[in-house]
Short mmCIF file of C-alpha atoms in Angstrom, two decimals:
data_model
loop_
_atom_site.label_atom_id
_atom_site.label_comp_id
_atom_site.label_asym_id
_atom_site.label_seq_id
_atom_site.Cartn_x
_atom_site.Cartn_y
_atom_site.Cartn_z
CA UNK Q 1 24.15 20.76 7.44
CA UNK Q 2 24.91 20.25 3.76
CA UNK Q 3 21.79 19.37 1.80
CA UNK Q 4 20.44 18.98 -1.71
CA UNK Q 5 19.08 22.04 -3.49
CA UNK Q 6 16.28 22.57 -5.96
CA UNK Q 7 12.52 22.35 -6.16
CA UNK Q 8 10.03 19.51 -6.04
CA UNK Q 9 8.61 18.68 -9.46
CA UNK Q 10 5.26 16.88 -9.28
CA UNK Q 11 4.28 15.01 -12.45
CA UNK Q 12 0.63 13.89 -12.50
CA UNK Q 13 0.54 11.24 -15.22
CA UNK Q 14 -3.26 10.99 -15.15
CA UNK Q 15 -3.96 14.69 -15.61
CA UNK Q 16 -0.79 15.21 -17.73
CA UNK Q 17 0.12 18.20 -15.58
CA UNK Q 18 3.21 19.34 -13.69
CA UNK Q 19 3.75 21.57 -10.69
CA UNK Q 20 6.85 22.96 -8.99
CA UNK Q 21 7.02 23.48 -5.23
CA UNK Q 22 9.68 25.03 -3.02
CA UNK Q 23 10.81 22.50 -0.37
CA UNK Q 24 13.74 24.35 1.14
CA UNK Q 25 12.76 23.51 4.74
CA UNK Q 26 12.39 19.81 3.97
CA UNK Q 27 15.77 19.74 2.24
CA UNK Q 28 17.45 21.59 5.11
CA UNK Q 29 15.96 19.20 7.68
CA UNK Q 30 16.32 15.89 5.79
CA UNK Q 31 19.36 16.51 3.51
CA UNK Q 32 18.21 14.60 0.38
CA UNK Q 33 17.71 11.10 -0.97
CA UNK Q 34 15.93 8.73 1.38
CA UNK Q 35 15.43 11.35 4.08
CA UNK Q 36 13.66 13.86 1.85
CA UNK Q 37 11.76 11.11 0.02
CA UNK Q 38 10.55 9.68 3.33
CA UNK Q 39 9.41 13.05 4.67
CA UNK Q 40 7.54 13.94 1.48
CA UNK Q 41 5.98 10.47 1.21
CA UNK Q 42 4.91 10.56 4.87
CA UNK Q 43 3.18 13.90 4.36
CA UNK Q 44 1.80 13.47 0.84
CA UNK Q 45 0.72 9.82 0.52
CA UNK Q 46 -2.49 8.86 2.37
CA UNK Q 47 -1.80 6.38 5.16
CA UNK Q 48 -4.39 4.02 3.66
CA UNK Q 49 -3.12 4.27 0.06
CA UNK Q 50 -3.35 1.17 -2.11
CA UNK Q 51 0.20 0.48 -3.38
CA UNK Q 52 -1.28 -0.10 -6.84
CA UNK Q 53 -3.70 2.85 -6.58
CA UNK Q 54 -3.36 6.28 -8.14
CA UNK Q 55 -2.99 7.78 -4.66
CA UNK Q 56 0.40 6.12 -4.18
CA UNK Q 57 3.34 8.27 -5.26
CA UNK Q 58 6.99 7.73 -6.12
CA UNK Q 59 9.70 10.20 -5.10
CA UNK Q 60 12.98 10.16 -7.01
CA UNK Q 61 15.71 12.10 -5.23
CA UNK Q 62 19.44 12.70 -5.12
CA UNK Q 63 21.48 14.02 -2.20
CA UNK Q 64 24.04 16.79 -1.86
CA UNK Q 65 27.02 14.54 -2.62
CA UNK Q 66 25.78 13.97 -6.18
CA UNK Q 67 26.90 17.56 -6.85
CA UNK Q 68 30.47 16.37 -6.20
CA UNK Q 69 32.81 14.15 -8.18
CA UNK Q 70 33.74 12.07 -5.15
CA UNK Q 71 33.86 8.30 -5.37
CA UNK Q 72 30.94 6.34 -3.83
CA UNK Q 73 28.35 8.95 -4.90
CA UNK Q 74 26.92 7.52 -8.14
CA UNK Q 75 23.57 6.65 -6.57
CA UNK Q 76 20.02 7.94 -6.07
CA UNK Q 77 16.89 7.02 -4.14
CA UNK Q 78 13.25 6.18 -4.89
CA UNK Q 79 10.53 6.10 -2.20
CA UNK Q 80 6.90 4.97 -2.17
CA UNK Q 81 4.47 2.45 -0.67
CA UNK Q 82 5.67 -1.06 -1.45
CA UNK Q 83 3.31 -3.60 -3.04
CA UNK Q 84 5.46 -6.34 -1.50
CA UNK Q 85 5.54 -5.17 2.13
CA UNK Q 86 2.53 -2.79 2.12
CA UNK Q 87 4.72 -0.31 4.00
CA UNK Q 88 6.76 2.77 3.18
CA UNK Q 89 9.99 1.82 1.46
CA UNK Q 90 13.04 3.51 -0.06
CA UNK Q 91 15.14 1.75 -2.67
CA UNK Q 92 18.60 2.85 -3.77
CA UNK Q 93 20.19 2.38 -7.22
CA UNK Q 94 23.69 2.91 -8.52
CA UNK Q 95 24.84 3.43 -12.07
CA UNK Q 96 24.93 6.70 -13.96
CA UNK Q 97 21.42 8.14 -13.58
CA UNK Q 98 21.94 10.43 -10.58
CA UNK Q 99 24.00 13.13 -12.24
CA UNK Q 100 21.68 13.28 -15.26
CA UNK Q 101 18.84 13.69 -12.76
CA UNK Q 102 20.80 16.49 -11.07
CA UNK Q 103 21.21 18.25 -14.41
CA UNK Q 104 17.43 18.76 -14.63
CA UNK Q 105 17.73 21.24 -11.76
CA UNK Q 106 15.22 19.47 -9.52
CA UNK Q 107 15.91 18.11 -6.04
CA UNK Q 108 12.98 15.66 -6.16
CA UNK Q 109 10.68 14.39 -8.89
CA UNK Q 110 7.32 13.08 -7.67
CA UNK Q 111 5.24 10.79 -9.89
CA UNK Q 112 1.53 10.93 -9.00
CA UNK Q 113 -1.77 9.71 -10.44
CA UNK Q 114 -2.20 6.99 -13.05
CA UNK Q 115 -2.31 7.14 -16.83
CA UNK Q 116 -5.04 5.58 -18.96
CA UNK Q 117 -2.43 4.53 -21.54
CA UNK Q 118 1.18 3.39 -21.46
CA UNK Q 119 3.41 6.45 -21.41
CA UNK Q 120 6.98 7.62 -21.16
CA UNK Q 121 7.90 10.80 -19.28
CA UNK Q 122 10.73 13.07 -20.33
CA UNK Q 123 11.97 15.36 -17.56
CA UNK Q 124 14.41 18.09 -18.56
CA UNK Q 125 15.47 21.50 -17.33
CA UNK Q 126 13.37 23.00 -20.11
CA UNK Q 127 10.16 21.18 -19.17
CA UNK Q 128 8.30 17.86 -19.08
CA UNK Q 129 6.91 15.97 -22.06
CA UNK Q 130 4.64 12.94 -22.15
CA UNK Q 131 4.96 10.29 -24.86
CA UNK Q 132 2.39 7.61 -25.66
CA UNK Q 133 4.29 4.33 -26.12
CA UNK Q 134 1.80 1.49 -26.78
CA UNK Q 135 4.43 -0.21 -28.93
CA UNK Q 136 6.54 -0.81 -25.79
CA UNK Q 137 3.83 -2.82 -24.02
CA UNK Q 138 5.45 -5.99 -22.73
CA UNK Q 139 8.87 -4.77 -23.80
CA UNK Q 140 11.97 -5.88 -21.95
CA UNK Q 141 14.43 -3.35 -20.53
CA UNK Q 142 16.75 -3.36 -23.61
CA UNK Q 143 13.71 -2.58 -25.79
CA UNK Q 144 13.02 0.52 -23.72
CA UNK Q 145 16.57 1.81 -23.77
CA UNK Q 146 16.79 1.19 -27.52
CA UNK Q 147 13.58 3.19 -28.05
CA UNK Q 148 14.88 6.13 -26.01
CA UNK Q 149 18.21 6.05 -27.85
CA UNK Q 150 16.46 6.06 -31.23
CA UNK Q 151 13.82 8.70 -30.48
CA UNK Q 152 15.65 10.96 -28.03
CA UNK Q 153 19.32 10.21 -28.59
CA UNK Q 154 19.70 9.49 -24.87
CA UNK Q 155 21.67 6.56 -23.49
CA UNK Q 156 20.51 4.10 -20.79
CA UNK Q 157 22.18 6.26 -18.14
CA UNK Q 158 19.34 8.77 -18.66
CA UNK Q 159 16.58 6.17 -18.23
CA UNK Q 160 14.59 4.73 -15.33
CA UNK Q 161 12.23 2.08 -16.70
CA UNK Q 162 10.30 -1.11 -16.07
CA UNK Q 163 10.18 -4.41 -17.90
CA UNK Q 164 7.15 -6.71 -18.28
CA UNK Q 165 7.31 -7.57 -14.56
CA UNK Q 166 6.45 -4.00 -13.63
CA UNK Q 167 3.61 -3.83 -16.15
CA UNK Q 168 2.23 -7.11 -14.80
CA UNK Q 169 2.40 -5.90 -11.18
CA UNK Q 170 4.88 -8.51 -10.00
CA UNK Q 171 5.20 -7.48 -6.37
CA UNK Q 172 9.00 -7.50 -6.47
CA UNK Q 173 9.39 -5.75 -9.84
CA UNK Q 174 12.34 -3.36 -10.11
CA UNK Q 175 12.84 0.02 -11.71
CA UNK Q 176 15.91 -0.43 -13.91
CA UNK Q 177 18.51 2.14 -14.94
CA UNK Q 178 21.85 2.11 -16.77
CA UNK Q 179 20.78 -1.26 -18.27
CA UNK Q 180 21.52 -3.44 -15.25
CA UNK Q 181 21.27 -1.30 -12.10
CA UNK Q 182 18.08 -1.56 -10.10
CA UNK Q 183 15.87 0.18 -7.61
CA UNK Q 184 15.38 -3.40 -6.57
CA UNK Q 185 13.91 -4.30 -3.23
CA UNK Q 186 10.21 -3.82 -2.47
CA UNK Q 187 8.56 -3.78 -5.87
CA UNK Q 188 8.55 -0.08 -6.76
CA UNK Q 189 8.69 -1.15 -10.41
CA UNK Q 190 5.17 -2.50 -9.97
CA UNK Q 191 4.08 0.92 -8.64
CA UNK Q 192 5.39 2.55 -11.81
CA UNK Q 193 3.61 -0.16 -13.79
CA UNK Q 194 0.34 0.50 -11.96
CA UNK Q 195 0.67 4.13 -13.03
CA UNK Q 196 1.08 2.90 -16.63
CA UNK Q 197 4.50 4.55 -16.89
CA UNK Q 198 7.01 2.52 -18.92
CA UNK Q 199 9.95 4.86 -18.46
CA UNK Q 200 11.16 8.24 -17.26
CA UNK Q 201 14.15 10.04 -18.76
CA UNK Q 202 16.19 12.73 -17.03
CA UNK Q 203 18.30 15.21 -18.98
CA UNK Q 204 19.43 18.80 -18.68
CA UNK Q 205 22.27 21.27 -18.55
CA UNK Q 206 21.95 22.70 -15.05
CA UNK Q 207 25.35 22.74 -13.38
CA UNK Q 208 25.44 22.35 -9.63
CA UNK Q 209 28.85 21.61 -8.17
CA UNK Q 210 30.27 21.51 -4.66
CA UNK Q 211 33.59 23.13 -3.97
CA UNK Q 212 36.05 20.24 -3.88
CA UNK Q 213 36.95 19.43 -0.29
CA UNK Q 214 40.32 17.97 0.66
CA UNK Q 215 38.57 15.06 2.38
CA UNK Q 216 36.61 14.28 -0.80
CA UNK Q 217 39.87 14.31 -2.73
CA UNK Q 218 41.46 11.95 -0.21
CA UNK Q 219 38.46 9.59 -0.42
CA UNK Q 220 38.63 9.56 -4.21
CA UNK Q 221 42.37 8.86 -4.15
CA UNK Q 222 42.01 6.03 -1.62
CA UNK Q 223 39.16 4.48 -3.60
CA UNK Q 224 41.37 4.40 -6.68
CA UNK Q 225 44.35 2.94 -4.79
CA UNK Q 226 42.39 0.31 -2.84
CA UNK Q 227 43.24 -3.34 -3.51
CA UNK Q 228 39.92 -4.56 -2.10
CA UNK Q 229 38.80 -8.01 -3.23
CA UNK Q 230 35.55 -6.33 -4.28
CA UNK Q 231 37.36 -4.84 -7.26
CA UNK Q 232 37.91 -8.38 -8.56
CA UNK Q 233 34.91 -10.30 -7.25
CA UNK Q 234 32.34 -7.74 -6.09
CA UNK Q 235 30.35 -8.89 -3.08
CA UNK Q 236 30.54 -12.47 -4.46
CA UNK Q 237 33.92 -12.60 -2.75
CA UNK Q 238 32.02 -13.21 0.49
CA UNK Q 239 30.34 -16.42 -0.71
CA UNK Q 240 32.96 -18.94 0.40
CA UNK Q 241 33.51 -17.25 3.76
CA UNK Q 242 29.77 -17.11 4.50
CA UNK Q 243 29.62 -20.82 3.69
CA UNK Q 244 32.54 -21.58 6.03
CA UNK Q 245 30.94 -19.83 9.02
CA UNK Q 246 27.50 -21.34 8.36
CA UNK Q 247 25.69 -18.22 7.18
CA UNK Q 248 24.92 -19.16 3.55
CA UNK Q 249 21.21 -20.01 3.11
CA UNK Q 250 20.89 -23.25 1.16
CA UNK Q 251 17.96 -25.18 -0.37
CA UNK Q 252 15.27 -22.73 0.65
CA UNK Q 253 16.86 -21.93 4.03
CA UNK Q 254 16.85 -25.57 5.16
CA UNK Q 255 20.65 -25.61 5.49
CA UNK Q 256 23.38 -23.07 6.29
CA UNK Q 257 26.20 -24.24 4.01
CA UNK Q 258 26.38 -25.60 0.47
CA UNK Q 259 28.54 -28.47 -0.72
CA UNK Q 260 28.61 -26.94 -4.22
CA UNK Q 261 29.85 -23.53 -3.08
CA UNK Q 262 33.08 -23.74 -5.10
CA UNK Q 263 31.09 -23.64 -8.34
CA UNK Q 264 29.47 -20.30 -7.43
CA UNK Q 265 32.30 -18.72 -5.45
CA UNK Q 266 33.87 -15.32 -5.93
CA UNK Q 267 36.73 -17.01 -7.80
CA UNK Q 268 34.29 -18.41 -10.36
CA UNK Q 269 32.64 -15.00 -10.79
CA UNK Q 270 36.07 -13.34 -11.19
CA UNK Q 271 36.89 -15.81 -13.97
CA UNK Q 272 33.89 -14.52 -15.92
CA UNK Q 273 34.69 -10.83 -15.43
CA UNK Q 274 35.97 -9.32 -18.69
CA UNK Q 275 36.37 -5.61 -17.88
CA UNK Q 276 36.06 -3.07 -15.08
CA UNK Q 277 32.66 -1.75 -14.06
CA UNK Q 278 31.73 1.20 -11.90
CA UNK Q 279 29.14 3.85 -11.05
CA UNK Q 280 29.22 7.53 -11.94
CA UNK Q 281 32.41 9.32 -10.77
CA UNK Q 282 33.56 6.33 -8.70
CA UNK Q 283 37.16 5.12 -8.78
CA UNK Q 284 36.42 2.06 -6.62
CA UNK Q 285 35.10 0.16 -9.67
CA UNK Q 286 33.56 -2.82 -7.85
CA UNK Q 287 30.99 -3.78 -10.49
CA UNK Q 288 31.17 -7.04 -12.41
CA UNK Q 289 30.62 -7.07 -16.18
CA UNK Q 290 30.78 -10.80 -16.84
CA UNK Q 291 30.68 -13.04 -19.90
CA UNK Q 292 30.46 -16.77 -20.47
CA UNK Q 293 32.39 -17.33 -23.69
CA UNK Q 294 30.89 -20.75 -24.37
CA UNK Q 295 27.30 -19.50 -24.50
CA UNK Q 296 27.89 -15.83 -25.31
CA UNK Q 297 25.92 -14.83 -22.19
CA UNK Q 298 26.77 -11.35 -20.90
CA UNK Q 299 25.49 -9.77 -17.70
CA UNK Q 300 26.62 -7.70 -14.76
CA UNK Q 301 27.30 -9.80 -11.71
CA UNK Q 302 26.13 -11.88 -10.01
CA UNK Q 303 26.67 -10.25 -6.64
CA UNK Q 304 26.64 -12.30 -3.44
CA UNK Q 305 22.93 -11.88 -2.73
CA UNK Q 306 22.07 -13.17 -6.21
CA UNK Q 307 24.57 -16.03 -5.83
CA UNK Q 308 22.69 -17.02 -2.66
CA UNK Q 309 19.16 -16.63 -4.04
CA UNK Q 310 19.70 -18.34 -7.41
CA UNK Q 311 22.68 -20.46 -6.36
CA UNK Q 312 22.88 -22.14 -2.96
CA UNK Q 313 19.24 -21.47 -2.03
CA UNK Q 314 18.13 -23.08 -5.30
CA UNK Q 315 20.65 -25.92 -5.12
CA UNK Q 316 22.60 -24.60 -8.13
CA UNK Q 317 26.39 -25.01 -8.21
CA UNK Q 318 27.07 -23.56 -11.68
CA UNK Q 319 27.95 -19.86 -11.84
CA UNK Q 320 26.87 -19.63 -15.49
CA UNK Q 321 23.36 -20.76 -14.53
CA UNK Q 322 23.29 -18.07 -11.84
CA UNK Q 323 24.49 -15.51 -14.40
CA UNK Q 324 21.58 -16.49 -16.66
CA UNK Q 325 19.10 -15.98 -13.83
CA UNK Q 326 20.67 -12.60 -13.09
CA UNK Q 327 20.50 -11.55 -16.74
CA UNK Q 328 16.86 -12.60 -17.03
CA UNK Q 329 15.89 -10.58 -13.94
CA UNK Q 330 17.64 -7.50 -15.33
CA UNK Q 331 15.95 -7.85 -18.75
CA UNK Q 332 12.52 -8.49 -17.28
CA UNK Q 333 12.87 -6.00 -14.41
CA UNK Q 334 12.80 -7.98 -11.15
CA UNK Q 335 14.66 -8.00 -7.84
CA UNK Q 336 17.04 -10.95 -7.88
CA UNK Q 337 16.79 -11.69 -4.14
CA UNK Q 338 13.01 -11.91 -3.94
CA UNK Q 339 12.72 -13.66 -7.30
CA UNK Q 340 15.40 -16.22 -6.44
CA UNK Q 341 13.90 -16.89 -3.02
CA UNK Q 342 10.36 -17.41 -4.31
CA UNK Q 343 11.69 -19.69 -7.06
CA UNK Q 344 13.57 -21.62 -4.36
CA UNK Q 345 10.33 -21.91 -2.39
CA UNK Q 346 8.69 -23.49 -5.42
CA UNK Q 347 11.65 -25.85 -5.89
CA UNK Q 348 11.27 -26.90 -2.26
CA UNK Q 349 7.58 -27.62 -2.80
CA UNK Q 350 8.39 -29.77 -5.86
CA UNK Q 351 11.64 -31.32 -4.56
CA UNK Q 352 13.32 -29.91 -7.68
CA UNK Q 353 16.45 -28.21 -6.34
CA UNK Q 354 19.26 -27.91 -8.88
CA UNK Q 355 17.07 -27.80 -12.01
CA UNK Q 356 18.51 -24.77 -13.82
CA UNK Q 357 16.22 -25.07 -16.85
CA UNK Q 358 13.15 -25.05 -14.61
CA UNK Q 359 14.49 -22.03 -12.72
CA UNK Q 360 14.99 -19.99 -15.88
CA UNK Q 361 11.55 -20.93 -17.15
CA UNK Q 362 10.01 -19.91 -13.82
CA UNK Q 363 11.72 -16.50 -13.91
CA UNK Q 364 10.09 -15.75 -17.26
CA UNK Q 365 6.73 -17.15 -16.14
CA UNK Q 366 6.80 -14.88 -13.08
CA UNK Q 367 7.51 -11.75 -15.15
CA UNK Q 368 4.65 -12.49 -17.52
CA UNK Q 369 2.40 -14.03 -14.81
CA UNK Q 370 1.98 -17.21 -16.81
CA UNK Q 371 1.13 -20.59 -15.27
CA UNK Q 372 2.48 -21.02 -11.74
CA UNK Q 373 4.40 -17.78 -12.29
CA UNK Q 374 1.17 -15.89 -11.63
CA UNK Q 375 1.15 -17.34 -8.11
CA UNK Q 376 4.87 -16.85 -7.46
CA UNK Q 377 4.67 -13.20 -8.60
CA UNK Q 378 2.83 -12.48 -5.34
CA UNK Q 379 5.91 -13.27 -3.20
CA UNK Q 380 6.54 -15.83 -0.49
CA UNK Q 381 4.44 -14.18 2.23
CA UNK Q 382 1.27 -14.48 0.14
CA UNK Q 383 1.84 -17.96 -1.36
CA UNK Q 384 3.82 -20.02 1.15
CA UNK Q 385 0.64 -21.71 2.44
CA UNK Q 386 -0.41 -22.82 -1.01
CA UNK Q 387 3.11 -24.10 -1.70
CA UNK Q 388 3.28 -25.87 1.65
CA UNK Q 389 6.58 -24.28 2.69
CA UNK Q 390 7.69 -22.07 5.58
CA UNK Q 391 7.19 -18.32 5.29
CA UNK Q 392 10.74 -17.03 4.87
CA UNK Q 393 9.96 -13.34 4.85
CA UNK Q 394 9.71 -10.40 7.24
CA UNK Q 395 6.97 -7.82 6.67
CA UNK Q 396 6.39 -9.54 3.34
CA UNK Q 397 9.97 -9.12 2.08
CA UNK Q 398 12.04 -12.18 1.22
CA UNK Q 399 15.28 -12.74 3.12
CA UNK Q 400 18.65 -11.57 1.93
CA UNK Q 401 21.71 -13.71 2.68
CA UNK Q 402 23.89 -13.41 5.85
CA UNK Q 403 21.75 -15.85 7.82
CA UNK Q 404 20.59 -14.56 11.20
CA UNK Q 405 20.61 -18.01 12.80
CA UNK Q 406 24.40 -17.73 12.74
CA UNK Q 407 24.79 -13.94 12.75
CA UNK Q 408 22.30 -13.22 15.54
CA UNK Q 409 22.55 -9.43 15.41
CA UNK Q 410 21.75 -9.56 11.71
CA UNK Q 411 18.74 -11.67 12.62
CA UNK Q 412 17.54 -8.91 14.94
CA UNK Q 413 18.21 -6.40 12.15
CA UNK Q 414 16.06 -8.37 9.71
CA UNK Q 415 13.23 -8.30 12.25
CA UNK Q 416 13.32 -4.60 13.10
CA UNK Q 417 14.00 -3.13 9.64
CA UNK Q 418 11.06 -1.04 8.48
CA UNK Q 419 11.37 -2.39 4.95
CA UNK Q 420 11.58 -6.08 5.92
CA UNK Q 421 14.28 -8.74 5.64
CA UNK Q 422 16.83 -6.51 3.95
CA UNK Q 423 20.53 -6.80 4.81
CA UNK Q 424 21.48 -3.17 4.13
CA UNK Q 425 18.98 -1.50 6.46
CA UNK Q 426 21.05 -2.20 9.59
CA UNK Q 427 24.05 -4.09 8.15
CA UNK Q 428 24.89 -5.88 11.39
CA UNK Q 429 26.49 -8.71 9.41
CA UNK Q 430 29.47 -6.41 8.79
CA UNK Q 431 30.35 -6.60 12.50
CA UNK Q 432 29.57 -10.27 13.01
CA UNK Q 433 31.50 -11.99 10.21
CA UNK Q 434 33.41 -9.63 10.87
CA UNK Q 435 34.32 -7.37 7.93
CA UNK Q 436 35.66 -4.66 10.26
CA UNK Q 437 38.62 -4.30 12.60
CA UNK Q 438 38.80 -6.62 15.64
CA UNK Q 439 38.11 -3.63 17.90
CA UNK Q 440 34.74 -2.99 16.21
CA UNK Q 441 33.75 -6.66 15.77
CA UNK Q 442 30.90 -8.39 17.61
CA UNK Q 443 30.45 -12.04 18.56
CA UNK Q 444 28.18 -13.79 16.11
CA UNK Q 445 26.22 -15.56 18.81
CA UNK Q 446 23.85 -13.79 21.18
CA UNK Q 447 22.10 -10.44 21.31
CA UNK Q 448 23.59 -8.82 24.41
CA UNK Q 449 24.49 -5.19 23.69
CA UNK Q 450 23.44 -5.45 20.05
CA UNK Q 451 20.12 -3.52 20.09
CA UNK Q 452 21.91 -0.26 20.86
CA UNK Q 453 24.51 -0.91 18.14
CA UNK Q 454 21.71 -1.75 15.72
CA UNK Q 455 19.95 1.56 16.40
CA UNK Q 456 23.17 3.44 15.72
CA UNK Q 457 23.76 1.48 12.49
CA UNK Q 458 20.22 1.99 11.21
CA UNK Q 459 20.51 5.72 11.86
CA UNK Q 460 23.95 5.87 10.26
CA UNK Q 461 22.73 4.04 7.15
CA UNK Q 462 19.74 6.37 6.84
CA UNK Q 463 22.21 9.28 6.71
CA UNK Q 464 24.28 7.56 4.01
CA UNK Q 465 21.08 7.00 2.00
CA UNK Q 466 20.23 10.68 2.33
CA UNK Q 467 23.73 11.98 1.50
CA UNK Q 468 23.82 9.87 -0.77
CA UNK Q 469 27.01 7.82 -0.11
CA UNK Q 470 27.45 4.17 -1.09
CA UNK Q 471 27.56 1.57 1.72
CA UNK Q 472 30.72 0.09 0.21
CA UNK Q 473 32.57 3.22 1.31
CA UNK Q 474 32.78 1.96 4.89
CA UNK Q 475 36.55 1.40 4.81
CA UNK Q 476 37.15 4.91 3.45
CA UNK Q 477 34.37 7.22 4.67
CA UNK Q 478 34.86 7.04 8.44
CA UNK Q 479 32.48 8.85 10.79
CA UNK Q 480 34.70 11.91 11.10
CA UNK Q 481 34.93 12.18 7.32
CA UNK Q 482 31.16 11.95 7.03
CA UNK Q 483 30.92 14.81 9.55
CA UNK Q 484 33.21 16.93 7.41
CA UNK Q 485 31.45 16.12 4.15
CA UNK Q 486 27.96 16.92 5.47
CA UNK Q 487 29.10 19.78 7.72
CA UNK Q 488 27.55 18.39 10.92
CA UNK Q 489 28.78 16.59 14.00
CA UNK Q 490 28.08 12.89 14.30
CA UNK Q 491 25.40 13.37 16.95
CA UNK Q 492 23.44 15.64 14.60
CA UNK Q 493 23.75 13.08 11.83
CA UNK Q 494 22.48 10.25 14.01
CA UNK Q 495 19.56 12.43 15.10
CA UNK Q 496 18.72 12.95 11.42
CA UNK Q 497 18.83 9.20 10.85
CA UNK Q 498 16.56 8.62 13.85
CA UNK Q 499 13.97 11.07 12.46
CA UNK Q 500 13.94 9.23 9.15
CA UNK Q 501 13.49 5.83 10.79
CA UNK Q 502 10.76 7.31 13.04
CA UNK Q 503 8.82 8.63 10.04
CA UNK Q 504 9.04 5.31 8.22
CA UNK Q 505 7.87 3.44 11.30
CA UNK Q 506 5.05 5.92 11.99
CA UNK Q 507 3.74 5.63 8.43
CA UNK Q 508 3.77 1.86 8.74
CA UNK Q 509 2.15 2.03 12.19
CA UNK Q 510 -0.71 3.95 10.63
CA UNK Q 511 -1.05 1.09 8.14
CA UNK Q 512 -1.35 -1.44 10.98
CA UNK Q 513 2.27 -2.48 11.57
CA UNK Q 514 3.36 -3.08 15.16
CA UNK Q 515 5.52 -5.40 17.27
CA UNK Q 516 3.89 -8.49 15.78
CA UNK Q 517 5.50 -7.62 12.45
CA UNK Q 518 9.01 -7.46 13.95
CA UNK Q 519 9.21 -11.25 13.88
CA UNK Q 520 11.41 -14.01 12.49
CA UNK Q 521 10.63 -17.51 11.15
CA UNK Q 522 13.15 -18.95 13.62
CA UNK Q 523 13.93 -18.61 17.32
CA UNK Q 524 16.80 -16.54 18.67
CA UNK Q 525 17.58 -16.82 22.41
CA UNK Q 526 16.81 -13.55 24.13
CA UNK Q 527 14.99 -12.13 21.10
CA UNK Q 528 12.02 -10.61 22.94
CA UNK Q 529 14.25 -8.94 25.51
CA UNK Q 530 16.44 -7.59 22.71
CA UNK Q 531 13.35 -6.23 20.96
CA UNK Q 532 12.36 -4.46 24.19
CA UNK Q 533 15.84 -2.96 24.41
CA UNK Q 534 15.68 -1.86 20.80
CA UNK Q 535 12.37 -0.08 21.30
CA UNK Q 536 13.67 1.57 24.47
CA UNK Q 537 16.80 2.80 22.68
CA UNK Q 538 14.59 4.30 19.98
CA UNK Q 539 12.15 5.86 22.43
CA UNK Q 540 9.26 3.86 20.98
CA UNK Q 541 6.37 2.19 22.73
CA UNK Q 542 6.66 -1.43 23.83
CA UNK Q 543 4.26 -2.47 21.07
CA UNK Q 544 6.65 -1.24 18.38
CA UNK Q 545 4.83 2.00 17.63
CA UNK Q 546 6.22 5.53 17.59
CA UNK Q 547 4.73 7.89 20.22
CA UNK Q 548 2.59 10.47 18.44
CA UNK Q 549 4.38 13.34 20.17
CA UNK Q 550 7.65 12.28 18.48
CA UNK Q 551 6.08 12.83 15.07
CA UNK Q 552 4.45 16.11 16.12
CA UNK Q 553 7.84 17.38 17.24
#
C-alpha cells in the first residue's frame, strides 16, 4: 500500500528539545495523515490526558498523495485530544501548507510539552529553531503572518498559527494556515495555545515526488474541465436546496427552513466572488475569495456550513453580515460552525435573532473571553443549562448543517461519529439529498439498511483523510481510482479505515465514552435498533466499546 515516508520529529516546547524517530511500520500500516496521527496519538498520549495539559500532544501529518501534483491533494491533518469533545480528534485543513510541510523531509511533526513563554517554532530540513514572541500576545492571524513575512521572509502558506481565541483557550479555537484555511473543528487551536505556541512554520528543500500515474493525470484533467456549481458558489450552492427539502437548521435548530434564504443563497455568495480560489496543486478551484464593494470587506467564503451557523441559525438574511462573521472568525482563529451555533444559542436565550451587530460583537467577546463571551467560549454542551436552551451538540461538538431530522442517516452519522456532530465524518447527507447518482441514493426517511452503509462511508472517509484526498473529489476519484492511487484493493482500504475508527473509539472508551454518548437531541424512529446494527457491523460491544482483543490485534 502506498504510504507517506519520512521520520517523526518530536518538538518538546517546554524543554526546547527535538528528537527524530523512525516510524516506518506505522506509516506502512496507517498510510499517513489521520491514520498515522491517530495511531501515534493513541500510543503516545496518556488516556487520561488533560486537553490543556502538557501531556496532550499534536501530530501534524501529510499523506502519500501530497508528494504528487494531483488535484484534490492540497491538504494535511492535525490530531490531538480535543478540549471541546474531550476525545481524540483529527482535523483537516486545505490551502498551501502541506507541500511546504513535505519539503521539511518529515512525515509527522509532534508538538509536546508546554512553554513558559509565548513562542514560535520554525521547522526546516536543516533543523528546528525556537523564537520568543511576546510581542505577538493577543495578535490576530494577520499579525502573525506579517511577523513571519518580515522576520523570515516566509508567506502565510508556510504558517500554522493561532489567534487570540487559541491563546485564551476558547474550546473551539482553530489553527489557521494560508490566512483563511483552518484546522477547524474540535478546538485544536486551544491546545496549541495551552502549549504557549503562537505559530509553527514549515520550510525546506527536500524533494519527494511520486511518479505521475495516468489515473492521477486523468483526475487532474477532469478537475480542470469540471463545470461543477462548486466552482462558482462553493458549498454555499447547497443552501437553497437544503432549505427546500427541510434540512436547513434555522433559529437555533427550532425550524428546518428559513424564509430569508434568498439573501444568503449560493447566488448571493457568487455575486461577491471576485476571483478564483484553490488549494495547492488543485485545478478544481472551488474556494471563494469574496468582497463586498460597499464596505470594502474581503474574506474567503462563506461556505454552506458558515451560511447555516451565522445565517439561518442566527436569523440573518444578509450575506454581507455572514461574510463579516466569517472574516472575524478567520482573523481571531475560531471554527465558524461551533462559534455560529453557540452565538445562535445565546440569541435564542435573549430572543435576539437577526441582530447582526450583536453577533459580531459576540464573536469578538468570545475570542477575548470578555463579558458573556467568556461563558460562550466553553461551547454549547457546557453552557446550555445556564442559557436555558436545548443542548444541540453530540459529544460536546456543535452540529453542522444537513439536519438529521430530515436526513435520518445523517442523524445516525452525527450520533456515531467519534469526533461528534460533524458532517464529514460519515457524510451520509451526500446520499440522502442526494448529491450522487439515483442508483447510489438513499431515501431521506428511515434508518433501514443505513448502519452498514454508514460503516463503509466512515471507513472510506478515514482512508481519504489518510491519503490525503479531498472529500470534494467524490465525483472524480471513484473507488477503483482510489485503489489504483494507493496500490491496494478496496477491501484492504476499508480494513485500514476500520482500524483507524477502532483506535479513535478505543481511546475515547478509555476516557469514559460509551453508547450513552452516541445520542441525539431529537428522536429518530428505529434509532436504538440502528445503533445496535451499527455496533454489530463494526464488531463492537453493545455498549459502544471496542473489544480489547481488537486493539491488541
